[in-house]
């Protein structure tokens, strides 16, 4: 069993990269409070630092390393962990600075760094990060060679390799497997290359879709869902049911992100747990963080994934304790990606 310590800069990323390592029998626990790290084998944590200033983001990463490392020692697993720095597949936030901060905090001598996630249209070619655009053509996700983002990186051997397929990723990591001095930094594509192969979990029916992002990919998915769902009620309690799925999507009626957040908060305060075994599906790390706060959840247990980029977790604590939730980054997937959870 892999003993995982994963640090991401947003919540959906923390689950995306943890999911390939998780199974219902050996889940990965999401740590929300670094002052209360559980004594579990595998842990993932979001520093919520993508939009912070660089210096603050680096400090958050160092604090996370200290807390999660202490958890390893408390569980009698010191020296046994695979450390993974989850980065955004199109290099948003502070991927280089945060990776360097973690490498320095952990005393790693090598870092294998790749944002490639071929299953999601993110690759590395000739050292450059590319993403597939809406028209199907490859376009730059970063303005220059990825390795240049590290500058000199004195004392750290940074390994960046081209990867256009999942097999490329598996071959690229092979020389460094099992080396405790290697820090792994990448997206869900790298996580899948490192984790043992597992069968995707059965996808539960979804009783409520919660879409809180304005990314064009999510907007196209919302349009496709609208014909197959009913709007969540604007007053009274919200009761998710798999046989009559609801859609909570305040983005079209909100003039800006602040209003979207306020509308989401008001609606989520009326949300009741599903009573029929159906799940919730939520897009966007900020949206997921808001859901957990509003419902007073204390954590999540990642059970695996129902498909690449679609982790399945169980909520711990609060009003939705025990409810299952599928999370998804707001920037992935074709328009019909979410309809499968209705059509079976």
Short mmCIF file of C-alpha atoms in Angstrom, two decimals:
data_model
loop_
_atom_site.label_atom_id
_atom_site.label_comp_id
_atom_site.label_asym_id
_atom_site.label_seq_id
_atom_site.Cartn_x
_atom_site.Cartn_y
_atom_site.Cartn_z
CA UNK A 1 0.00 0.00 0.00
CA UNK A 2 1.26 3.46 -0.90
CA UNK A 3 1.57 5.81 2.07
CA UNK A 4 0.64 9.14 0.50
CA UNK A 5 1.27 12.69 1.62
CA UNK A 6 -0.21 15.06 -0.95
CA UNK A 7 -0.32 18.86 -0.90
CA UNK A 8 -2.46 20.78 -3.43
CA UNK A 9 -3.38 24.43 -3.85
CA UNK A 10 -7.12 23.82 -4.15
CA UNK A 11 -9.63 21.25 -2.92
CA UNK A 12 -10.65 19.61 -6.18
CA UNK A 13 -6.97 19.20 -7.02
CA UNK A 14 -6.31 17.61 -3.64
CA UNK A 15 -8.93 14.98 -4.45
CA UNK A 16 -8.12 14.61 -8.18
CA UNK A 17 -4.56 13.55 -7.46
CA UNK A 18 -5.40 11.50 -4.36
CA UNK A 19 -8.14 9.46 -6.04
CA UNK A 20 -5.86 7.14 -8.09
CA UNK A 21 -4.21 6.04 -4.83
CA UNK A 22 -7.52 5.47 -3.00
CA UNK A 23 -9.83 2.50 -2.65
CA UNK A 24 -12.83 1.99 -0.34
CA UNK A 25 -10.67 -0.34 1.79
CA UNK A 26 -7.65 2.00 1.79
CA UNK A 27 -9.04 5.53 1.38
CA UNK A 28 -7.14 8.80 1.37
CA UNK A 29 -8.26 11.24 4.07
CA UNK A 30 -8.60 14.92 3.22
CA UNK A 31 -7.22 17.06 6.05
CA UNK A 32 -9.05 20.37 6.46
CA UNK A 33 -7.46 21.43 9.76
CA UNK A 34 -3.67 21.09 10.07
CA UNK A 35 -4.04 21.36 13.84
CA UNK A 36 -5.96 18.06 13.86
CA UNK A 37 -4.15 15.73 11.45
CA UNK A 38 -5.62 12.22 11.77
CA UNK A 39 -3.34 9.24 12.30
CA UNK A 40 -4.18 7.69 8.95
CA UNK A 41 -1.88 6.06 6.42
CA UNK A 42 -2.62 8.37 3.48
CA UNK A 43 -3.52 12.04 3.65
CA UNK A 44 -4.21 14.88 1.24
CA UNK A 45 -4.50 18.58 2.01
CA UNK A 46 -5.29 21.79 0.17
CA UNK A 47 -3.39 24.92 1.16
CA UNK A 48 -6.04 27.02 -0.66
CA UNK A 49 -3.12 29.10 -1.90
CA UNK A 50 -3.65 29.38 -5.65
CA UNK A 51 -4.73 33.01 -5.46
CA UNK A 52 -2.50 34.06 -2.55
CA UNK A 53 0.70 36.10 -2.91
CA UNK A 54 3.72 33.91 -3.61
CA UNK A 55 5.35 34.33 -0.20
CA UNK A 56 2.13 33.41 1.60
CA UNK A 57 1.64 30.38 -0.66
CA UNK A 58 5.15 29.15 0.11
CA UNK A 59 4.53 29.52 3.84
CA UNK A 60 1.28 27.55 3.59
CA UNK A 61 3.15 24.72 1.87
CA UNK A 62 5.86 24.66 4.54
CA UNK A 63 3.22 24.52 7.28
CA UNK A 64 1.43 21.68 5.50
CA UNK A 65 4.66 19.70 5.18
CA UNK A 66 5.38 20.10 8.88
CA UNK A 67 1.89 18.99 9.92
CA UNK A 68 1.59 16.06 7.51
CA UNK A 69 5.13 14.94 8.29
CA UNK A 70 4.35 14.93 11.99
CA UNK A 71 1.33 12.78 11.16
CA UNK A 72 3.62 10.26 9.49
CA UNK A 73 5.76 10.10 12.60
CA UNK A 74 2.70 9.75 14.82
CA UNK A 75 1.47 6.82 12.75
CA UNK A 76 4.87 5.13 12.92
CA UNK A 77 5.41 5.64 9.19
CA UNK A 78 8.23 8.19 9.14
CA UNK A 79 10.34 7.73 6.02
CA UNK A 80 7.72 5.56 4.32
CA UNK A 81 5.68 8.22 2.56
CA UNK A 82 5.38 9.17 -1.09
CA UNK A 83 5.31 12.97 -1.15
CA UNK A 84 3.31 14.52 -3.99
CA UNK A 85 2.90 18.21 -4.81
CA UNK A 86 -0.26 18.58 -6.86
CA UNK A 87 0.06 21.36 -9.44
CA UNK A 88 -2.47 22.76 -11.85
CA UNK A 89 -2.35 21.11 -15.26
CA UNK A 90 -2.18 24.51 -16.97
CA UNK A 91 0.19 25.91 -14.32
CA UNK A 92 -2.12 28.40 -12.63
CA UNK A 93 -1.16 29.69 -9.20
CA UNK A 94 2.42 29.29 -7.98
CA UNK A 95 3.40 25.79 -9.16
CA UNK A 96 7.15 26.37 -9.27
CA UNK A 97 7.47 28.37 -6.04
CA UNK A 98 5.27 25.97 -4.07
CA UNK A 99 7.12 22.93 -5.41
CA UNK A 100 10.48 24.45 -4.47
CA UNK A 101 9.17 25.31 -1.00
CA UNK A 102 8.10 21.70 -0.45
CA UNK A 103 11.34 20.31 -1.86
CA UNK A 104 13.35 22.50 0.51
CA UNK A 105 11.14 21.74 3.51
CA UNK A 106 11.46 18.00 2.90
CA UNK A 107 15.13 18.00 1.96
CA UNK A 108 14.44 16.29 -1.36
CA UNK A 109 17.35 16.03 -3.77
CA UNK A 110 15.25 15.42 -6.88
CA UNK A 111 11.87 16.58 -8.17
CA UNK A 112 10.04 14.90 -11.04
CA UNK A 113 7.80 17.66 -12.39
CA UNK A 114 5.13 17.32 -15.06
CA UNK A 115 1.71 18.97 -15.43
CA UNK A 116 0.80 16.53 -18.22
CA UNK A 117 -2.63 14.86 -18.00
CA UNK A 118 -3.19 13.35 -21.46
CA UNK A 119 -6.65 11.99 -20.60
CA UNK A 120 -7.73 15.59 -20.04
CA UNK A 121 -6.00 17.16 -23.04
CA UNK A 122 -2.84 18.37 -21.27
CA UNK A 123 0.55 17.23 -22.59
CA UNK A 124 4.26 18.10 -22.62
CA UNK A 125 5.91 18.30 -26.03
CA UNK A 126 9.51 19.45 -26.55
CA UNK A 127 9.50 20.68 -22.96
CA UNK A 128 6.45 22.90 -23.46
CA UNK A 129 3.09 22.49 -21.71
CA UNK A 130 0.22 22.34 -24.21
CA UNK A 131 -3.53 22.12 -23.80
CA UNK A 132 -6.16 21.15 -26.32
CA UNK A 133 -8.34 24.14 -27.15
CA UNK A 134 -12.06 24.20 -27.86
CA UNK A 135 -11.33 23.85 -31.58
CA UNK A 136 -9.26 20.72 -30.97
CA UNK A 137 -5.91 22.37 -31.72
CA UNK A 138 -2.98 22.36 -29.30
CA UNK A 139 -2.15 25.69 -27.71
CA UNK A 140 0.45 26.85 -25.19
CA UNK A 141 -0.52 26.49 -21.53
CA UNK A 142 2.71 28.22 -20.41
CA UNK A 143 4.75 30.85 -22.27
CA UNK A 144 8.07 28.96 -22.38
CA UNK A 145 9.81 25.69 -21.52
CA UNK A 146 8.41 24.30 -18.27
CA UNK A 147 11.87 23.72 -16.82
CA UNK A 148 12.58 27.46 -17.04
CA UNK A 149 9.99 28.09 -14.35
CA UNK A 150 12.45 26.83 -11.74
CA UNK A 151 15.33 29.13 -12.64
CA UNK A 152 18.56 27.76 -11.17
CA UNK A 153 16.85 25.70 -8.39
CA UNK A 154 20.22 25.24 -6.70
CA UNK A 155 20.64 21.88 -5.00
CA UNK A 156 17.61 20.30 -6.64
CA UNK A 157 17.70 17.99 -9.66
CA UNK A 158 14.52 18.91 -11.56
CA UNK A 159 13.39 16.24 -14.03
CA UNK A 160 10.95 17.31 -16.76
CA UNK A 161 10.10 14.84 -19.52
CA UNK A 162 7.81 14.91 -22.53
CA UNK A 163 4.53 13.04 -22.16
CA UNK A 164 1.70 12.87 -24.67
CA UNK A 165 0.09 9.60 -23.52
CA UNK A 166 -0.45 7.82 -20.19
CA UNK A 167 2.19 5.30 -21.28
CA UNK A 168 4.68 8.15 -21.71
CA UNK A 169 4.05 9.14 -18.10
CA UNK A 170 4.47 5.60 -16.81
CA UNK A 171 7.74 5.23 -18.69
CA UNK A 172 8.97 8.62 -17.55
CA UNK A 173 8.55 7.88 -13.85
CA UNK A 174 10.01 4.38 -13.97
CA UNK A 175 13.69 5.31 -13.28
CA UNK A 176 12.77 7.13 -10.07
CA UNK A 177 10.22 4.80 -8.47
CA UNK A 178 10.95 3.88 -4.88
CA UNK A 179 13.47 6.67 -4.33
CA UNK A 180 12.65 8.40 -1.00
CA UNK A 181 14.69 11.44 -2.07
CA UNK A 182 12.35 12.18 -4.98
CA UNK A 183 9.49 14.65 -4.71
CA UNK A 184 6.74 14.08 -7.26
CA UNK A 185 5.04 17.21 -8.61
CA UNK A 186 2.28 17.02 -11.17
CA UNK A 187 -1.40 16.81 -11.98
CA UNK A 188 -3.75 13.86 -11.85
CA UNK A 189 -1.94 12.40 -14.85
CA UNK A 190 1.25 11.91 -12.85
CA UNK A 191 -0.73 10.50 -9.93
CA UNK A 192 -2.29 7.87 -12.20
CA UNK A 193 1.16 6.94 -13.51
CA UNK A 194 2.45 6.37 -9.97
CA UNK A 195 -0.56 4.62 -8.44
CA UNK A 196 -1.27 0.92 -8.92
CA UNK A 197 -3.99 0.25 -11.52
CA UNK A 198 -7.47 -0.06 -10.04
CA UNK A 199 -10.94 -0.59 -11.44
CA UNK A 200 -13.04 2.60 -11.48
CA UNK A 201 -15.76 2.68 -8.85
CA UNK A 202 -19.40 2.30 -9.93
CA UNK A 203 -20.88 5.74 -10.47
CA UNK A 204 -23.81 6.42 -8.13
CA UNK A 205 -26.86 8.30 -9.39
CA UNK A 206 -26.60 12.01 -8.71
CA UNK A 207 -29.44 13.78 -6.92
CA UNK A 208 -28.00 17.30 -7.05
CA UNK A 209 -25.51 18.96 -9.41
CA UNK A 210 -23.81 22.01 -7.89
CA UNK A 211 -22.11 24.17 -10.51
CA UNK A 212 -20.39 27.26 -9.18
CA UNK A 213 -17.80 28.14 -11.81
CA UNK A 214 -17.92 30.35 -14.89
CA UNK A 215 -15.32 28.39 -16.86
CA UNK A 216 -16.55 27.78 -20.43
CA UNK A 217 -16.25 24.00 -20.00
CA UNK A 218 -18.59 24.07 -17.00
CA UNK A 219 -20.98 26.46 -18.76
CA UNK A 220 -21.31 24.02 -21.67
CA UNK A 221 -21.94 21.19 -19.21
CA UNK A 222 -24.58 23.25 -17.42
CA UNK A 223 -26.39 23.86 -20.70
CA UNK A 224 -26.44 20.12 -21.43
CA UNK A 225 -27.70 19.31 -17.92
CA UNK A 226 -30.50 21.86 -17.97
CA UNK A 227 -32.66 19.72 -20.25
CA UNK A 228 -32.28 16.68 -17.98
CA UNK A 229 -32.73 18.22 -14.52
CA UNK A 230 -35.00 20.52 -12.57
CA UNK A 231 -33.74 23.76 -11.01
CA UNK A 232 -33.12 23.47 -7.29
CA UNK A 233 -35.90 25.25 -5.38
CA UNK A 234 -35.21 28.89 -4.61
CA UNK A 235 -36.99 28.67 -1.25
CA UNK A 236 -37.32 25.98 1.39
CA UNK A 237 -35.12 22.96 1.88
CA UNK A 238 -33.29 21.26 -0.98
CA UNK A 239 -33.75 17.47 -0.95
CA UNK A 240 -31.58 15.67 -3.54
CA UNK A 241 -33.17 12.60 -5.13
CA UNK A 242 -31.59 10.36 -7.74
CA UNK A 243 -34.83 9.73 -9.64
CA UNK A 244 -35.46 13.48 -10.07
CA UNK A 245 -32.07 15.20 -10.12
CA UNK A 246 -31.77 18.89 -9.33
CA UNK A 247 -29.42 21.53 -10.71
CA UNK A 248 -28.04 24.31 -8.52
CA UNK A 249 -26.34 26.81 -10.81
CA UNK A 250 -26.38 30.46 -9.72
CA UNK A 251 -23.77 31.61 -12.26
CA UNK A 252 -26.11 32.78 -15.08
CA UNK A 253 -28.11 35.03 -12.73
CA UNK A 254 -25.06 36.45 -10.92
CA UNK A 255 -23.22 39.52 -12.27
CA UNK A 256 -19.89 38.53 -10.70
CA UNK A 257 -18.09 35.91 -8.61
CA UNK A 258 -18.99 37.61 -5.33
CA UNK A 259 -22.71 37.40 -6.09
CA UNK A 260 -22.33 33.80 -7.25
CA UNK A 261 -20.70 32.94 -3.94
CA UNK A 262 -23.43 34.66 -1.94
CA UNK A 263 -26.17 32.87 -3.88
CA UNK A 264 -24.42 29.53 -3.43
CA UNK A 265 -24.01 30.10 0.29
CA UNK A 266 -27.71 30.87 0.69
CA UNK A 267 -28.75 27.79 -1.26
CA UNK A 268 -26.28 25.44 0.43
CA UNK A 269 -27.57 26.54 3.83
CA UNK A 270 -30.88 24.90 2.83
CA UNK A 271 -29.35 21.66 1.56
CA UNK A 272 -30.37 18.41 3.23
CA UNK A 273 -28.51 15.08 2.86
CA UNK A 274 -29.81 12.64 0.23
CA UNK A 275 -32.05 9.96 1.72
CA UNK A 276 -32.08 7.59 -1.25
CA UNK A 277 -28.37 6.80 -1.60
CA UNK A 278 -27.84 9.30 -4.39
CA UNK A 279 -24.74 11.47 -4.48
CA UNK A 280 -23.93 15.13 -4.90
CA UNK A 281 -21.76 16.32 -7.78
CA UNK A 282 -19.86 19.58 -7.46
CA UNK A 283 -17.54 21.50 -9.77
CA UNK A 284 -14.71 23.80 -8.71
CA UNK A 285 -12.47 23.87 -5.65
CA UNK A 286 -13.89 27.14 -4.29
CA UNK A 287 -17.40 25.76 -4.59
CA UNK A 288 -16.43 22.58 -2.73
CA UNK A 289 -14.70 24.56 0.01
CA UNK A 290 -17.84 26.65 0.47
CA UNK A 291 -20.04 23.55 0.69
CA UNK A 292 -17.85 22.04 3.41
CA UNK A 293 -17.83 25.27 5.43
CA UNK A 294 -21.56 25.96 5.16
CA UNK A 295 -22.48 22.41 6.18
CA UNK A 296 -19.83 22.29 8.98
CA UNK A 297 -18.06 19.25 7.54
CA UNK A 298 -14.82 18.26 9.27
CA UNK A 299 -13.27 16.33 6.39
CA UNK A 300 -13.66 14.07 3.40
CA UNK A 301 -12.62 10.49 2.78
CA UNK A 302 -11.63 9.89 -0.85
CA UNK A 303 -12.71 6.39 -1.90
CA UNK A 304 -11.35 6.36 -5.46
CA UNK A 305 -12.63 7.69 -8.76
CA UNK A 306 -15.54 6.86 -11.02
CA UNK A 307 -13.55 8.09 -14.06
CA UNK A 308 -10.35 10.07 -14.64
CA UNK A 309 -10.69 13.43 -12.93
CA UNK A 310 -13.89 12.45 -11.08
CA UNK A 311 -13.10 11.43 -7.48
CA UNK A 312 -15.77 9.89 -5.27
CA UNK A 313 -15.61 10.84 -1.60
CA UNK A 314 -17.65 10.58 1.59
CA UNK A 315 -18.31 13.67 3.69
CA UNK A 316 -17.29 13.48 7.34
CA UNK A 317 -19.12 15.49 9.99
CA UNK A 318 -21.68 18.25 9.81
CA UNK A 319 -25.13 18.30 8.27
CA UNK A 320 -24.16 16.09 5.30
CA UNK A 321 -22.21 13.49 7.31
CA UNK A 322 -21.96 10.26 5.33
CA UNK A 323 -23.16 11.71 2.03
CA UNK A 324 -21.22 10.76 -1.08
CA UNK A 325 -19.89 13.47 -3.35
CA UNK A 326 -18.28 13.46 -6.79
CA UNK A 327 -15.97 16.43 -7.34
CA UNK A 328 -14.64 17.85 -10.58
CA UNK A 329 -12.35 20.67 -11.59
CA UNK A 330 -14.30 23.35 -13.40
CA UNK A 331 -12.02 23.37 -16.45
CA UNK A 332 -12.35 19.80 -17.69
CA UNK A 333 -14.62 17.71 -19.82
CA UNK A 334 -16.87 17.85 -22.89
CA UNK A 335 -20.41 19.28 -22.72
CA UNK A 336 -22.00 15.87 -22.08
CA UNK A 337 -19.53 14.90 -19.31
CA UNK A 338 -22.03 15.21 -16.46
CA UNK A 339 -25.06 13.81 -18.26
CA UNK A 340 -23.76 10.26 -17.80
CA UNK A 341 -24.77 10.48 -14.14
CA UNK A 342 -28.39 10.80 -15.22
CA UNK A 343 -28.43 8.55 -18.24
CA UNK A 344 -26.71 5.78 -16.36
#
